[in-house]
Amino acid sequence: MMKRLTVSLLLCVCLTLLLIPTVSFGATKAANVEPNATRDYSFKVLVPNFGTTYFPVNYNPSDPSTYYIMSPGKYVIVQRTDSVNRSAVFRAVDASTKTPLSDWVIIWNGESKLVYTNTSGKTQYIRFEISSSNITSFWAQGFFKFGEF
């Protein structure tokens, strides 16, 4: 009888822990994904402890190195390869207006997560907005992995 009670109590505790939401700082939880992208672009960016930054930093419509072109049906995965044990949040934004195209996605060092899929039916020009709620700024690096379905 005592064994059954102990097992029941243990199951209740485990289920409770699974159902407690994690702190998200306003970001959505995205599943880890395996990067099977068709094109990789490396990044290294100073993630501020307050506010946000954009990558690429400056937008110039006549300079394709200042934005990424996403045709319909393409997706982008952010893969962090740095060893800094801090979270950063990423989202895709319109390259010229900085209008958000996706929700915030929390990404820790060593993780790869889907950040945006272009389902608009038209080609989009994007950049990434990056932020954190850490005590200090830090350097994050990795790859933007663009692919298509």
mmCIF file of C-alpha atoms in Angstrom:
data_model
loop_
_atom_site.group_PDB
_atom_site.id
_atom_site.type_symbol
_atom_site.label_atom_id
_atom_site.label_comp_id
_atom_site.label_asym_id
_atom_site.label_seq_id
_atom_site.Cartn_x
_atom_site.Cartn_y
_atom_site.Cartn_z
ATOM 1 C CA MET A 1 0.000 0.000 0.000
ATOM 2 C CA MET A 2 2.820 2.417 0.889
ATOM 3 C CA LYS A 3 4.580 1.616 -2.414
ATOM 4 C CA ARG A 4 1.478 2.536 -4.424
ATOM 5 C CA LEU A 5 1.111 5.792 -2.531
ATOM 6 C CA THR A 6 4.768 6.672 -3.126
ATOM 7 C CA VAL A 7 4.526 5.871 -6.852
ATOM 8 C CA SER A 8 1.292 7.875 -7.160
ATOM 9 C CA LEU A 9 2.837 10.851 -5.399
ATOM 10 C CA LEU A 10 5.927 10.668 -7.596
ATOM 11 C CA LEU A 11 3.775 10.599 -10.742
ATOM 12 C CA CYS A 12 1.801 13.627 -9.545
ATOM 13 C CA VAL A 13 4.994 15.587 -8.904
ATOM 14 C CA CYS A 14 6.397 14.675 -12.329
ATOM 15 C CA LEU A 15 3.177 15.669 -14.107
ATOM 16 C CA THR A 16 3.063 18.955 -12.216
ATOM 17 C CA LEU A 17 6.613 19.777 -13.244
ATOM 18 C CA LEU A 18 5.779 19.043 -16.871
ATOM 19 C CA LEU A 19 2.754 21.320 -16.805
ATOM 20 C CA ILE A 20 4.422 24.330 -15.177
ATOM 21 C CA PRO A 21 5.151 26.881 -17.926
ATOM 22 C CA THR A 22 8.714 28.067 -18.318
ATOM 23 C CA VAL A 23 9.733 31.721 -18.199
ATOM 24 C CA SER A 24 9.639 33.024 -21.741
ATOM 25 C CA PHE A 25 10.291 36.789 -21.507
ATOM 26 C CA GLY A 26 7.553 37.318 -24.101
ATOM 27 C CA ALA A 27 9.035 34.916 -26.628
ATOM 28 C CA THR A 28 7.429 31.861 -28.103
ATOM 29 C CA LYS A 29 8.800 28.419 -27.453
ATOM 30 C CA ALA A 30 10.061 26.875 -30.660
ATOM 31 C CA ALA A 31 11.120 23.309 -31.086
ATOM 32 C CA ASN A 32 14.745 22.433 -31.612
ATOM 33 C CA VAL A 33 15.190 21.476 -35.235
ATOM 34 C CA GLU A 34 17.942 19.751 -37.100
ATOM 35 C CA PRO A 35 19.552 22.175 -39.521
ATOM 36 C CA ASN A 36 18.983 20.820 -43.030
ATOM 37 C CA ALA A 37 19.226 24.123 -44.835
ATOM 38 C CA THR A 38 20.251 24.848 -48.381
ATOM 39 C CA ARG A 39 22.282 27.962 -47.556
ATOM 40 C CA ASP A 40 24.164 29.042 -44.420
ATOM 41 C CA TYR A 41 25.216 32.571 -43.492
ATOM 42 C CA SER A 42 27.470 33.063 -40.491
ATOM 43 C CA PHE A 43 26.853 35.799 -37.937
ATOM 44 C CA LYS A 44 28.615 37.282 -34.941
ATOM 45 C CA VAL A 45 26.683 39.948 -33.082
ATOM 46 C CA LEU A 46 26.983 41.817 -29.797
ATOM 47 C CA VAL A 47 23.695 41.104 -28.003
ATOM 48 C CA PRO A 48 22.860 44.075 -25.763
ATOM 49 C CA ASN A 49 21.659 43.654 -22.193
ATOM 50 C CA PHE A 50 19.096 46.424 -22.810
ATOM 51 C CA GLY A 51 17.218 47.118 -26.027
ATOM 52 C CA THR A 52 17.703 45.361 -29.328
ATOM 53 C CA THR A 53 20.135 45.189 -32.205
ATOM 54 C CA TYR A 54 19.652 44.284 -35.855
ATOM 55 C CA PHE A 55 21.668 42.012 -38.102
ATOM 56 C CA PRO A 56 22.829 43.057 -40.577
ATOM 57 C CA VAL A 57 23.174 46.345 -38.715
ATOM 58 C CA ASN A 58 22.594 48.889 -41.503
ATOM 59 C CA TYR A 59 20.049 48.500 -44.298
ATOM 60 C CA ASN A 60 20.793 49.754 -47.808
ATOM 61 C CA PRO A 61 18.341 48.605 -50.517
ATOM 62 C CA SER A 62 21.049 48.793 -53.190
ATOM 63 C CA ASP A 63 23.457 46.605 -51.176
ATOM 64 C CA PRO A 64 22.278 42.956 -50.966
ATOM 65 C CA SER A 65 24.774 42.251 -48.160
ATOM 66 C CA THR A 66 22.599 44.323 -45.801
ATOM 67 C CA TYR A 67 19.540 42.039 -45.951
ATOM 68 C CA TYR A 68 18.420 38.489 -46.765
ATOM 69 C CA ILE A 69 16.059 37.624 -49.622
ATOM 70 C CA MET A 70 13.384 35.050 -48.826
ATOM 71 C CA SER A 71 11.180 33.733 -51.587
ATOM 72 C CA PRO A 72 7.797 32.175 -50.685
ATOM 73 C CA GLY A 73 8.051 28.831 -48.894
ATOM 74 C CA LYS A 74 11.543 29.425 -47.510
ATOM 75 C CA TYR A 75 12.355 29.113 -43.830
ATOM 76 C CA VAL A 76 15.231 30.257 -41.650
ATOM 77 C CA ILE A 77 16.748 28.429 -38.709
ATOM 78 C CA VAL A 78 19.064 30.200 -36.266
ATOM 79 C CA GLN A 79 21.879 27.986 -35.030
ATOM 80 C CA ARG A 80 24.014 29.341 -32.178
ATOM 81 C CA THR A 81 27.526 27.910 -32.041
ATOM 82 C CA ASP A 82 29.033 30.129 -29.348
ATOM 83 C CA SER A 83 29.821 28.820 -25.874
ATOM 84 C CA VAL A 84 28.272 31.715 -23.926
ATOM 85 C CA ASN A 85 25.690 30.195 -21.581
ATOM 86 C CA ARG A 86 23.111 32.965 -22.008
ATOM 87 C CA SER A 87 19.871 33.162 -23.917
ATOM 88 C CA ALA A 88 19.120 35.526 -26.764
ATOM 89 C CA VAL A 89 15.821 36.110 -28.516
ATOM 90 C CA PHE A 90 15.609 36.367 -32.294
ATOM 91 C CA ARG A 91 12.873 37.373 -34.704
ATOM 92 C CA ALA A 92 12.674 38.159 -38.400
ATOM 93 C CA VAL A 93 11.765 41.731 -39.361
ATOM 94 C CA ASP A 94 11.136 43.552 -42.620
ATOM 95 C CA ALA A 95 14.528 44.856 -43.751
ATOM 96 C CA SER A 96 13.417 48.433 -44.429
ATOM 97 C CA THR A 97 10.562 49.087 -41.965
ATOM 98 C CA LYS A 98 11.688 46.743 -39.141
ATOM 99 C CA THR A 99 8.098 45.479 -38.907
ATOM 100 C CA PRO A 100 8.150 42.106 -37.096
ATOM 101 C CA LEU A 101 7.472 39.129 -39.367
ATOM 102 C CA SER A 102 7.745 36.479 -36.641
ATOM 103 C CA ASP A 103 7.414 36.094 -32.892
ATOM 104 C CA TRP A 104 10.421 36.180 -30.578
ATOM 105 C CA VAL A 105 12.188 32.816 -30.263
ATOM 106 C CA ILE A 106 14.520 32.080 -27.324
ATOM 107 C CA ILE A 107 17.765 30.440 -28.402
ATOM 108 C CA TRP A 108 20.494 29.280 -26.034
ATOM 109 C CA ASN A 109 24.068 28.505 -27.007
ATOM 110 C CA GLY A 110 24.270 25.219 -28.888
ATOM 111 C CA GLU A 111 20.603 25.301 -29.990
ATOM 112 C CA SER A 112 19.066 25.455 -33.469
ATOM 113 C CA LYS A 113 15.506 26.745 -33.801
ATOM 114 C CA LEU A 114 13.131 27.688 -36.567
ATOM 115 C CA VAL A 115 12.614 31.460 -36.430
ATOM 116 C CA TYR A 116 10.575 32.257 -39.543
ATOM 117 C CA THR A 117 8.831 30.719 -42.542
ATOM 118 C CA ASN A 118 7.773 32.934 -45.441
ATOM 119 C CA THR A 119 4.138 32.024 -46.007
ATOM 120 C CA SER A 120 3.237 35.443 -47.454
ATOM 121 C CA GLY A 121 3.221 34.287 -51.081
ATOM 122 C CA LYS A 122 5.707 37.010 -52.073
ATOM 123 C CA THR A 123 9.450 37.558 -51.863
ATOM 124 C CA GLN A 124 10.487 39.302 -48.653
ATOM 125 C CA TYR A 125 13.619 41.189 -47.674
ATOM 126 C CA ILE A 126 14.464 40.518 -44.057
ATOM 127 C CA ARG A 127 16.903 41.219 -41.245
ATOM 128 C CA PHE A 128 17.006 39.855 -37.724
ATOM 129 C CA GLU A 129 16.172 41.692 -34.518
ATOM 130 C CA ILE A 130 18.091 40.304 -31.545
ATOM 131 C CA SER A 131 17.693 41.024 -27.840
ATOM 132 C CA SER A 132 18.207 39.553 -24.381
ATOM 133 C CA SER A 133 17.419 40.146 -20.731
ATOM 134 C CA ASN A 134 20.886 39.304 -19.423
ATOM 135 C CA ILE A 135 22.808 41.376 -16.915
ATOM 136 C CA THR A 136 25.592 42.131 -19.393
ATOM 137 C CA SER A 137 25.997 42.238 -23.158
ATOM 138 C CA PHE A 138 27.607 39.244 -24.863
ATOM 139 C CA TRP A 139 28.792 38.034 -28.251
ATOM 140 C CA ALA A 140 26.567 35.459 -29.940
ATOM 141 C CA GLN A 141 27.621 33.700 -33.096
ATOM 142 C CA GLY A 142 26.375 30.973 -35.359
ATOM 143 C CA PHE A 143 24.542 30.534 -38.626
ATOM 144 C CA PHE A 144 21.331 31.641 -40.282
ATOM 145 C CA LYS A 145 20.292 28.520 -42.200
ATOM 146 C CA PHE A 146 17.897 29.192 -45.063
ATOM 147 C CA GLY A 147 16.027 26.331 -46.681
ATOM 148 C CA GLU A 148 12.804 25.522 -48.477
ATOM 149 C CA PHE A 149 10.067 22.947 -48.153
#
